[in-house]
mmCIF file of C-alpha atoms and ligand atoms in Angstrom:
data_model
loop_
_atom_site.group_PDB
_atom_site.id
_atom_site.type_symbol
_atom_site.label_atom_id
_atom_site.label_comp_id
_atom_site.label_asym_id
_atom_site.label_seq_id
_atom_site.Cartn_x
_atom_site.Cartn_y
_atom_site.Cartn_z
ATOM 1 C CA MET A 1 110.071 115.125 135.333
ATOM 2 C CA THR A 2 109.062 115.097 131.682
ATOM 3 C CA PRO A 3 111.678 113.161 129.709
ATOM 4 C CA THR A 4 113.060 114.560 126.464
ATOM 5 C CA VAL A 5 112.884 112.054 123.631
ATOM 6 C CA GLY A 6 114.617 112.930 120.375
ATOM 7 C CA VAL A 7 113.950 111.735 116.857
ATOM 8 C CA LEU A 8 117.037 111.547 114.659
ATOM 9 C CA ALA A 9 116.018 114.010 111.953
ATOM 10 C CA LEU A 10 118.569 113.578 109.182
ATOM 11 C CA GLN A 11 116.222 111.745 106.813
ATOM 12 C CA GLY A 12 113.123 109.561 106.905
ATOM 13 C CA ASP A 13 109.715 109.750 108.543
ATOM 14 C CA VAL A 14 110.625 112.059 111.387
ATOM 15 C CA ARG A 15 107.321 113.941 111.657
ATOM 16 C CA GLU A 16 105.222 110.831 112.295
ATOM 17 C CA HIS A 17 107.483 109.780 115.188
ATOM 18 C CA LEU A 18 107.412 113.274 116.694
ATOM 19 C CA ALA A 19 103.609 113.188 116.557
ATOM 20 C CA ALA A 20 103.401 109.732 118.176
ATOM 21 C CA LEU A 21 105.785 110.810 120.963
ATOM 22 C CA ALA A 22 104.015 114.120 121.517
ATOM 23 C CA SER A 23 100.837 112.164 122.327
ATOM 24 C CA LEU A 24 102.671 110.431 125.212
ATOM 25 C CA ASP A 25 103.506 113.265 127.561
ATOM 26 C CA VAL A 26 107.177 113.579 126.691
ATOM 27 C CA GLN A 27 109.145 116.475 125.276
ATOM 28 C CA ALA A 28 109.699 115.354 121.663
ATOM 29 C CA ILE A 29 112.510 117.071 119.749
ATOM 30 C CA ALA A 30 114.148 116.712 116.344
ATOM 31 C CA VAL A 31 117.857 115.867 116.553
ATOM 32 C CA ARG A 32 120.224 117.146 113.871
ATOM 33 C CA ARG A 33 123.163 118.336 115.974
ATOM 34 C CA PRO A 34 125.294 116.837 118.748
ATOM 35 C CA GLY A 35 123.977 119.486 121.178
ATOM 36 C CA GLU A 36 120.420 118.340 120.557
ATOM 37 C CA LEU A 37 121.455 114.743 121.151
ATOM 38 C CA ASP A 38 122.986 115.770 124.488
ATOM 39 C CA ALA A 39 119.574 117.055 125.598
ATOM 40 C CA CYS A 40 117.882 113.672 124.998
ATOM 41 C CA ASP A 41 116.961 111.070 127.606
ATOM 42 C CA GLY A 42 115.993 108.694 124.795
ATOM 43 C CA LEU A 43 116.134 108.613 121.006
ATOM 44 C CA VAL A 44 114.101 107.241 118.120
ATOM 45 C CA ILE A 45 115.885 106.410 114.871
ATOM 46 C CA PRO A 46 113.179 106.501 112.184
ATOM 47 C CA GLY A 47 112.608 104.586 108.987
ATOM 48 C CA GLY A 48 114.023 105.912 105.757
ATOM 49 C CA GLU A 49 117.176 104.780 104.009
ATOM 50 C CA SER A 50 119.823 103.382 106.323
ATOM 51 C CA THR A 51 122.757 104.028 103.971
ATOM 52 C CA THR A 52 121.760 107.683 103.486
ATOM 53 C CA MET A 53 121.078 108.187 107.174
ATOM 54 C CA ALA A 54 124.462 106.758 108.142
ATOM 55 C CA LYS A 55 126.234 108.974 105.593
ATOM 56 C CA LEU A 56 124.405 112.059 106.851
ATOM 57 C CA ALA A 57 125.159 111.115 110.459
ATOM 58 C CA ARG A 58 128.847 111.006 109.569
ATOM 59 C CA ILE A 59 128.680 114.372 107.706
ATOM 60 C CA PHE A 60 126.740 116.046 110.543
ATOM 61 C CA GLU A 61 129.275 114.663 113.046
ATOM 62 C CA LEU A 62 126.617 112.670 114.831
ATOM 63 C CA LEU A 63 127.803 109.117 114.204
ATOM 64 C CA ASP A 64 130.396 108.959 116.965
ATOM 65 C CA PRO A 65 128.253 110.859 119.507
ATOM 66 C CA LEU A 66 125.407 108.441 118.701
ATOM 67 C CA ARG A 67 127.676 105.440 119.239
ATOM 68 C CA LYS A 68 128.865 106.871 122.556
ATOM 69 C CA ARG A 69 125.351 107.607 123.859
ATOM 70 C CA VAL A 70 124.008 104.185 122.816
ATOM 71 C CA GLU A 71 127.003 102.493 124.392
ATOM 72 C CA ALA A 72 126.444 104.515 127.569
ATOM 73 C CA GLY A 73 122.911 103.122 127.811
ATOM 74 C CA MET A 74 120.663 105.812 126.341
ATOM 75 C CA PRO A 75 117.308 104.153 125.580
ATOM 76 C CA THR A 76 117.072 104.014 121.787
ATOM 77 C CA PHE A 77 114.331 102.729 119.519
ATOM 78 C CA GLY A 78 115.014 102.012 115.845
ATOM 79 C CA THR A 79 112.253 101.398 113.306
ATOM 80 C CA CYS A 80 112.988 99.791 109.938
ATOM 81 C CA ALA A 81 116.070 101.695 108.680
ATOM 82 C CA GLY A 82 116.541 102.627 112.349
ATOM 83 C CA MET A 83 116.705 98.921 113.213
ATOM 84 C CA ILE A 84 119.466 98.545 110.621
ATOM 85 C CA LEU A 85 121.341 101.485 112.148
ATOM 86 C CA LEU A 86 121.216 99.900 115.600
ATOM 87 C CA ALA A 87 122.321 96.477 114.382
ATOM 88 C CA ASP A 88 125.848 95.241 115.008
ATOM 89 C CA ARG A 89 125.789 93.264 111.731
ATOM 90 C CA VAL A 90 124.084 93.978 108.381
ATOM 91 C CA LEU A 91 123.516 91.565 105.489
ATOM 92 C CA ASP A 92 122.833 92.888 101.977
ATOM 93 C CA GLY A 93 124.155 96.299 102.965
ATOM 94 C CA THR A 94 126.412 98.376 100.763
ATOM 95 C CA SER A 95 130.110 97.520 101.080
ATOM 96 C CA ASP A 96 130.794 100.768 102.948
ATOM 97 C CA GLN A 97 127.636 100.740 105.086
ATOM 98 C CA GLU A 98 128.246 102.021 108.602
ATOM 99 C CA THR A 99 125.945 101.567 111.579
ATOM 100 C CA VAL A 100 125.664 102.985 115.054
ATOM 101 C CA GLY A 101 125.456 99.433 116.406
ATOM 102 C CA GLY A 102 124.782 98.328 119.966
ATOM 103 C CA LEU A 103 122.120 95.715 119.283
ATOM 104 C CA ASP A 104 123.606 92.237 119.116
ATOM 105 C CA ILE A 105 121.641 91.234 116.024
ATOM 106 C CA THR A 106 122.258 90.474 112.371
ATOM 107 C CA VAL A 107 119.690 92.141 110.110
ATOM 108 C CA ARG A 108 119.039 91.504 106.458
ATOM 109 C CA ARG A 109 118.114 94.628 104.506
ATOM 110 C CA ASN A 110 115.101 94.512 102.176
ATOM 111 C CA ALA A 111 114.628 90.972 103.404
ATOM 112 C CA PHE A 112 111.057 90.360 102.362
ATOM 113 C CA GLY A 113 111.900 90.417 98.659
ATOM 114 C CA ARG A 114 110.235 92.110 95.724
ATOM 115 C CA GLN A 115 106.843 90.447 95.710
ATOM 116 C CA VAL A 116 105.938 91.399 99.227
ATOM 117 C CA ASP A 117 108.372 94.210 99.781
ATOM 118 C CA SER A 118 105.606 96.274 101.330
ATOM 119 C CA PHE A 119 102.683 94.845 103.264
ATOM 120 C CA GLU A 120 100.702 95.424 106.421
ATOM 121 C CA GLY A 121 98.584 93.532 108.880
ATOM 122 C CA PRO A 122 97.924 92.702 112.513
ATOM 123 C CA LEU A 123 100.930 91.518 114.486
ATOM 124 C CA ALA A 124 101.175 90.247 118.051
ATOM 125 C CA MET A 125 103.917 91.832 120.113
ATOM 126 C CA ALA A 126 105.187 91.012 123.609
ATOM 127 C CA GLY A 127 104.084 93.652 126.083
ATOM 128 C CA LEU A 128 100.861 94.498 124.201
ATOM 129 C CA ASP A 129 97.576 92.735 124.913
ATOM 130 C CA ALA A 130 96.162 93.302 121.413
ATOM 131 C CA PRO A 131 97.966 93.097 118.045
ATOM 132 C CA VAL A 132 99.458 96.187 116.425
ATOM 133 C CA HIS A 133 98.715 97.168 112.857
ATOM 134 C CA ALA A 134 102.199 96.632 111.455
ATOM 135 C CA VAL A 135 103.270 98.387 108.254
ATOM 136 C CA PHE A 136 106.346 96.938 106.531
ATOM 137 C CA ILE A 137 108.035 99.024 103.812
ATOM 138 C CA ARG A 138 111.081 97.410 102.191
ATOM 139 C CA ALA A 139 111.747 96.174 105.680
ATOM 140 C CA PRO A 140 114.656 94.277 107.172
ATOM 141 C CA TRP A 141 114.210 91.201 109.313
ATOM 142 C CA VAL A 142 116.413 89.940 112.132
ATOM 143 C CA GLU A 143 118.363 86.918 111.007
ATOM 144 C CA GLU A 144 120.341 86.222 114.183
ATOM 145 C CA THR A 145 120.058 87.376 117.767
ATOM 146 C CA GLY A 146 122.751 87.330 120.433
ATOM 147 C CA PRO A 147 122.118 85.788 123.854
ATOM 148 C CA GLY A 148 121.046 89.083 125.474
ATOM 149 C CA VAL A 149 118.364 89.810 122.894
ATOM 150 C CA GLU A 150 114.696 89.271 123.642
ATOM 151 C CA VAL A 151 112.425 88.539 120.666
ATOM 152 C CA LEU A 152 109.252 90.651 120.922
ATOM 153 C CA SER A 153 107.543 89.633 117.701
ATOM 154 C CA ARG A 154 107.674 87.266 114.759
ATOM 155 C CA VAL A 155 105.815 87.234 111.447
ATOM 156 C CA GLU A 156 102.874 84.901 111.908
ATOM 157 C CA ARG A 157 102.012 83.722 108.421
ATOM 158 C CA GLY A 158 103.094 83.553 104.806
ATOM 159 C CA GLU A 159 106.519 82.767 103.410
ATOM 160 C CA ALA A 160 108.275 84.802 106.081
ATOM 161 C CA ALA A 161 106.442 83.100 108.984
ATOM 162 C CA GLY A 162 108.695 82.846 112.015
ATOM 163 C CA ARG A 163 110.973 85.705 111.018
ATOM 164 C CA VAL A 164 111.898 87.986 113.890
ATOM 165 C CA VAL A 165 110.623 91.551 113.405
ATOM 166 C CA ALA A 166 110.843 93.143 116.859
ATOM 167 C CA VAL A 167 113.545 92.846 119.524
ATOM 168 C CA ARG A 168 114.774 94.337 122.737
ATOM 169 C CA GLN A 169 118.161 94.234 124.414
ATOM 170 C CA GLY A 170 118.424 96.190 127.646
ATOM 171 C CA SER A 171 117.613 99.788 126.792
ATOM 172 C CA LEU A 172 117.556 99.187 123.029
ATOM 173 C CA MET A 173 114.437 98.332 121.059
ATOM 174 C CA ALA A 174 113.882 97.829 117.347
ATOM 175 C CA THR A 175 111.077 96.925 114.971
ATOM 176 C CA SER A 176 111.204 96.026 111.277
ATOM 177 C CA PHE A 177 107.849 97.712 110.815
ATOM 178 C CA HIS A 178 106.625 101.281 111.202
ATOM 179 C CA PRO A 179 104.596 101.762 114.401
ATOM 180 C CA GLU A 180 104.514 105.536 113.774
ATOM 181 C CA VAL A 181 101.997 105.288 110.943
ATOM 182 C CA GLY A 182 98.402 104.546 111.747
ATOM 183 C CA GLY A 183 97.755 106.525 114.897
ATOM 184 C CA ASP A 184 98.476 103.731 117.425
ATOM 185 C CA ALA A 185 101.107 104.891 119.905
ATOM 186 C CA ARG A 186 101.273 101.714 122.024
ATOM 187 C CA VAL A 187 104.676 100.619 120.716
ATOM 188 C CA HIS A 188 106.013 104.113 121.357
ATOM 189 C CA ARG A 189 104.522 103.863 124.832
ATOM 190 C CA LEU A 190 106.546 100.673 125.477
ATOM 191 C CA PHE A 191 109.625 102.644 124.505
ATOM 192 C CA VAL A 192 108.706 105.686 126.592
ATOM 193 C CA ASP A 193 108.198 103.358 129.590
ATOM 194 C CA LEU A 194 111.752 102.185 129.019
ATOM 195 C CA VAL A 195 112.982 105.790 128.944
ATOM 196 C CA ARG A 196 111.149 106.564 132.191
ATOM 197 C CA SER A 197 112.383 103.459 134.027
HETATM 198 N N1 LIG B 201 115.196 99.480 102.911
HETATM 199 C C1 LIG B 201 115.541 100.572 103.784
HETATM 200 C C2 LIG B 201 117.000 100.500 104.200
HETATM 201 O O1 LIG B 201 117.691 99.582 103.903
HETATM 202 C C3 LIG B 201 114.657 100.619 104.998
HETATM 203 C C4 LIG B 201 113.239 100.945 104.596
HETATM 204 C C5 LIG B 201 112.463 101.698 105.618
HETATM 205 O O2 LIG B 201 112.995 102.236 106.584
HETATM 206 N N2 LIG B 201 111.188 101.789 105.392
HETATM 207 O O3 LIG B 201 117.465 101.386 104.857
#
Protein backbone atom coordinates (compact mmCIF):
# COMPACT_ATOMS: atom_id res chain seq x y z
CA MET A 1 0.00 0.00 0.00
CA THR A 2 1.20 3.51 -0.79
CA PRO A 3 1.76 5.37 2.48
CA THR A 4 0.43 8.89 2.93
CA VAL A 5 3.10 11.28 4.17
CA GLY A 6 2.02 14.77 5.20
CA VAL A 7 3.98 17.99 5.33
CA LEU A 8 2.88 20.38 8.06
CA ALA A 9 1.85 23.34 5.91
CA LEU A 10 1.34 26.22 8.32
CA GLN A 11 4.52 28.07 7.36
CA GLY A 12 7.96 27.38 5.93
CA ASP A 13 9.33 25.52 2.93
CA VAL A 14 6.44 23.15 2.42
CA ARG A 15 6.59 22.90 -1.38
CA GLU A 16 10.17 21.61 -1.48
CA HIS A 17 9.33 18.79 0.95
CA LEU A 18 6.21 17.84 -1.01
CA ALA A 19 8.33 17.65 -4.16
CA ALA A 20 11.02 15.50 -2.50
CA LEU A 21 8.37 13.12 -1.11
CA ALA A 22 6.47 12.94 -4.39
CA SER A 23 9.64 11.57 -6.02
CA LEU A 24 9.60 8.62 -3.58
CA ASP A 25 6.39 6.81 -4.43
CA VAL A 26 4.33 8.03 -1.50
CA GLN A 27 1.13 10.03 -1.38
CA ALA A 28 2.40 13.46 -0.26
CA ILE A 29 -0.18 15.85 1.20
CA ALA A 30 -0.16 19.28 2.82
CA VAL A 31 -1.47 19.26 6.40
CA ARG A 32 -3.32 22.29 7.74
CA ARG A 33 -6.24 20.65 9.55
CA PRO A 34 -6.61 17.87 12.12
CA GLY A 35 -8.53 15.77 9.55
CA GLU A 36 -5.58 15.91 7.18
CA LEU A 37 -3.26 14.86 9.98
CA ASP A 38 -5.51 11.86 10.67
CA ALA A 39 -4.95 10.68 7.09
CA CYS A 40 -1.14 10.60 7.49
CA ASP A 41 1.05 7.56 8.09
CA GLY A 42 4.02 9.88 8.59
CA LEU A 43 4.68 13.61 8.80
CA VAL A 44 7.40 16.07 7.86
CA ILE A 45 7.71 19.29 9.85
CA PRO A 46 9.54 21.72 7.55
CA GLY A 47 11.99 24.52 8.15
CA GLY A 48 10.71 28.03 8.66
CA GLU A 49 10.28 29.84 11.95
CA SER A 50 9.62 27.57 14.91
CA THR A 51 7.94 30.23 17.06
CA THR A 52 5.52 31.18 14.26
CA MET A 53 4.82 27.57 13.37
CA ALA A 54 4.04 26.68 16.97
CA LYS A 55 1.71 29.68 17.31
CA LEU A 56 -0.10 28.77 14.09
CA ALA A 57 -0.35 25.13 15.19
CA ARG A 58 -2.06 26.30 18.37
CA ILE A 59 -4.44 28.64 16.44
CA PHE A 60 -5.29 25.94 13.86
CA GLU A 61 -5.93 23.48 16.71
CA LEU A 62 -3.18 21.19 15.52
CA LEU A 63 -0.76 21.36 18.44
CA ASP A 64 -2.49 18.83 20.68
CA PRO A 65 -3.37 16.45 17.82
CA LEU A 66 0.29 16.63 16.73
CA ARG A 67 1.48 15.83 20.25
CA LYS A 68 -0.92 12.88 20.44
CA ARG A 69 0.11 11.42 17.07
CA VAL A 70 3.84 11.80 17.79
CA GLU A 71 3.37 10.24 21.21
CA ALA A 72 1.44 7.38 19.61
CA GLY A 73 4.43 6.63 17.38
CA MET A 74 3.66 8.30 14.05
CA PRO A 75 6.95 8.52 12.13
CA THR A 76 7.85 12.21 12.05
CA PHE A 77 10.77 14.01 10.46
CA GLY A 78 11.65 17.58 11.47
CA THR A 79 14.07 19.75 9.51
CA CYS A 80 15.60 22.88 11.03
CA ALA A 81 12.60 24.67 12.62
CA GLY A 82 10.94 21.24 12.47
CA MET A 83 13.77 19.83 14.59
CA ILE A 84 13.07 22.56 17.15
CA LEU A 85 9.36 21.67 17.13
CA LEU A 86 10.14 18.01 17.84
CA ALA A 87 12.60 18.78 20.63
CA ASP A 88 11.64 18.26 24.26
CA ARG A 89 13.88 21.18 25.31
CA VAL A 90 14.78 24.45 23.53
CA LEU A 91 17.59 26.87 24.39
CA ASP A 92 17.47 30.48 23.15
CA GLY A 93 13.77 30.14 22.41
CA THR A 94 11.24 32.82 23.22
CA SER A 95 9.92 32.68 26.80
CA ASP A 96 6.54 31.40 25.60
CA GLN A 97 7.87 29.03 22.93
CA GLU A 98 5.87 25.82 22.71
CA THR A 99 6.95 22.62 20.98
CA VAL A 100 5.31 19.40 19.93
CA GLY A 101 8.13 17.50 21.65
CA GLY A 102 8.78 13.77 21.63
CA LEU A 103 12.48 13.82 20.81
CA ASP A 104 14.60 13.57 23.93
CA ILE A 105 17.02 16.29 22.85
CA THR A 106 17.96 19.82 23.83
CA VAL A 107 18.34 22.09 20.80
CA ARG A 108 19.85 25.53 20.64
CA ARG A 109 18.10 27.86 18.20
CA ASN A 110 20.21 29.88 15.75
CA ALA A 111 23.18 28.09 17.25
CA PHE A 112 25.77 28.72 14.58
CA GLY A 113 25.92 32.45 15.31
CA ARG A 114 25.91 35.46 13.03
CA GLN A 115 29.10 34.93 11.07
CA VAL A 116 28.18 31.54 9.75
CA ASP A 117 24.46 31.63 10.28
CA SER A 118 23.95 30.19 6.82
CA PHE A 119 26.35 27.82 5.10
CA GLU A 120 26.37 24.64 3.08
CA GLY A 121 28.63 21.75 2.28
CA PRO A 122 29.03 17.99 2.12
CA LEU A 123 28.07 16.12 5.27
CA ALA A 124 28.37 12.43 6.11
CA MET A 125 25.24 10.88 7.55
CA ALA A 126 24.63 7.41 9.01
CA GLY A 127 22.59 5.29 6.63
CA LEU A 128 23.94 7.01 3.48
CA ASP A 129 27.02 5.76 1.66
CA ALA A 130 27.92 9.17 0.20
CA PRO A 131 27.72 12.61 1.88
CA VAL A 132 24.65 14.81 1.49
CA HIS A 133 24.85 18.41 0.38
CA ALA A 134 23.69 20.00 3.62
CA VAL A 135 22.23 23.51 3.62
CA PHE A 136 22.09 25.24 7.02
CA ILE A 137 19.94 28.38 7.35
CA ARG A 138 19.94 29.98 10.81
CA ALA A 139 20.00 26.41 11.99
CA PRO A 140 19.76 24.89 15.44
CA TRP A 141 22.17 22.27 16.70
CA VAL A 142 21.55 19.49 19.20
CA GLU A 143 23.22 20.29 22.48
CA GLU A 144 22.19 17.22 24.48
CA THR A 145 20.75 13.85 23.58
CA GLY A 146 18.89 11.44 25.84
CA PRO A 147 19.91 7.78 26.09
CA GLY A 148 17.46 6.61 23.39
CA VAL A 149 18.74 9.04 20.77
CA GLU A 150 21.01 7.91 17.96
CA VAL A 151 23.34 10.54 16.48
CA LEU A 152 23.24 10.34 12.67
CA SER A 153 25.55 13.22 11.82
CA ARG A 154 27.96 15.76 13.24
CA VAL A 155 29.55 18.86 11.73
CA GLU A 156 32.97 17.80 10.50
CA ARG A 157 35.02 20.98 10.45
CA GLY A 158 35.21 24.60 11.50
CA GLU A 159 34.29 26.14 14.83
CA ALA A 160 31.20 23.97 15.18
CA ALA A 161 33.08 20.70 14.51
CA GLY A 162 31.56 17.86 16.51
CA ARG A 163 28.15 19.48 16.90
CA VAL A 164 25.27 17.08 16.42
CA VAL A 165 23.08 18.00 13.43
CA ALA A 166 21.04 14.86 12.72
CA VAL A 167 19.38 12.42 15.12
CA ARG A 168 16.93 9.59 15.31
CA GLN A 169 14.92 8.20 18.20
CA GLY A 170 12.59 5.35 17.33
CA SER A 171 10.19 6.67 14.72
CA LEU A 172 11.38 10.28 15.04
CA MET A 173 14.09 11.83 12.90
CA ALA A 174 15.45 15.36 12.75
CA THR A 175 18.11 17.32 10.90
CA SER A 176 19.43 20.83 11.54
CA PHE A 177 19.90 21.27 7.81
CA HIS A 178 17.53 21.33 4.85
CA PRO A 179 17.65 18.09 2.84
CA GLU A 180 14.67 19.28 0.75
CA VAL A 181 16.71 21.82 -1.20
CA GLY A 182 19.10 20.61 -3.84
CA GLY A 183 17.25 17.76 -5.49
CA ASP A 184 18.74 14.90 -3.41
CA ALA A 185 15.95 12.86 -1.85
CA ARG A 186 18.12 10.30 -0.03
CA VAL A 187 17.45 11.70 3.45
CA HIS A 188 13.73 11.72 2.69
CA ARG A 189 14.12 8.14 1.52
CA LEU A 190 15.57 7.18 4.93
CA PHE A 191 12.47 8.70 6.48
CA VAL A 192 10.08 7.04 4.04
CA ASP A 193 11.75 3.68 4.83
CA LEU A 194 10.93 4.36 8.46
CA VAL A 195 7.30 5.09 7.56
CA ARG A 196 7.07 1.86 5.56
CA SER A 197 8.66 -0.32 8.25
N1 LIG B 1 15.91 29.93 13.15
C1 LIG B 1 14.67 29.27 12.84
C2 LIG B 1 13.88 28.97 14.11
O1 LIG B 1 14.33 29.18 15.19
C3 LIG B 1 14.89 28.01 12.06
C4 LIG B 1 15.44 28.34 10.69
C5 LIG B 1 15.05 27.38 9.62
O2 LIG B 1 14.16 26.56 9.77
N2 LIG B 1 15.70 27.51 8.50
O3 LIG B 1 12.78 28.50 14.01
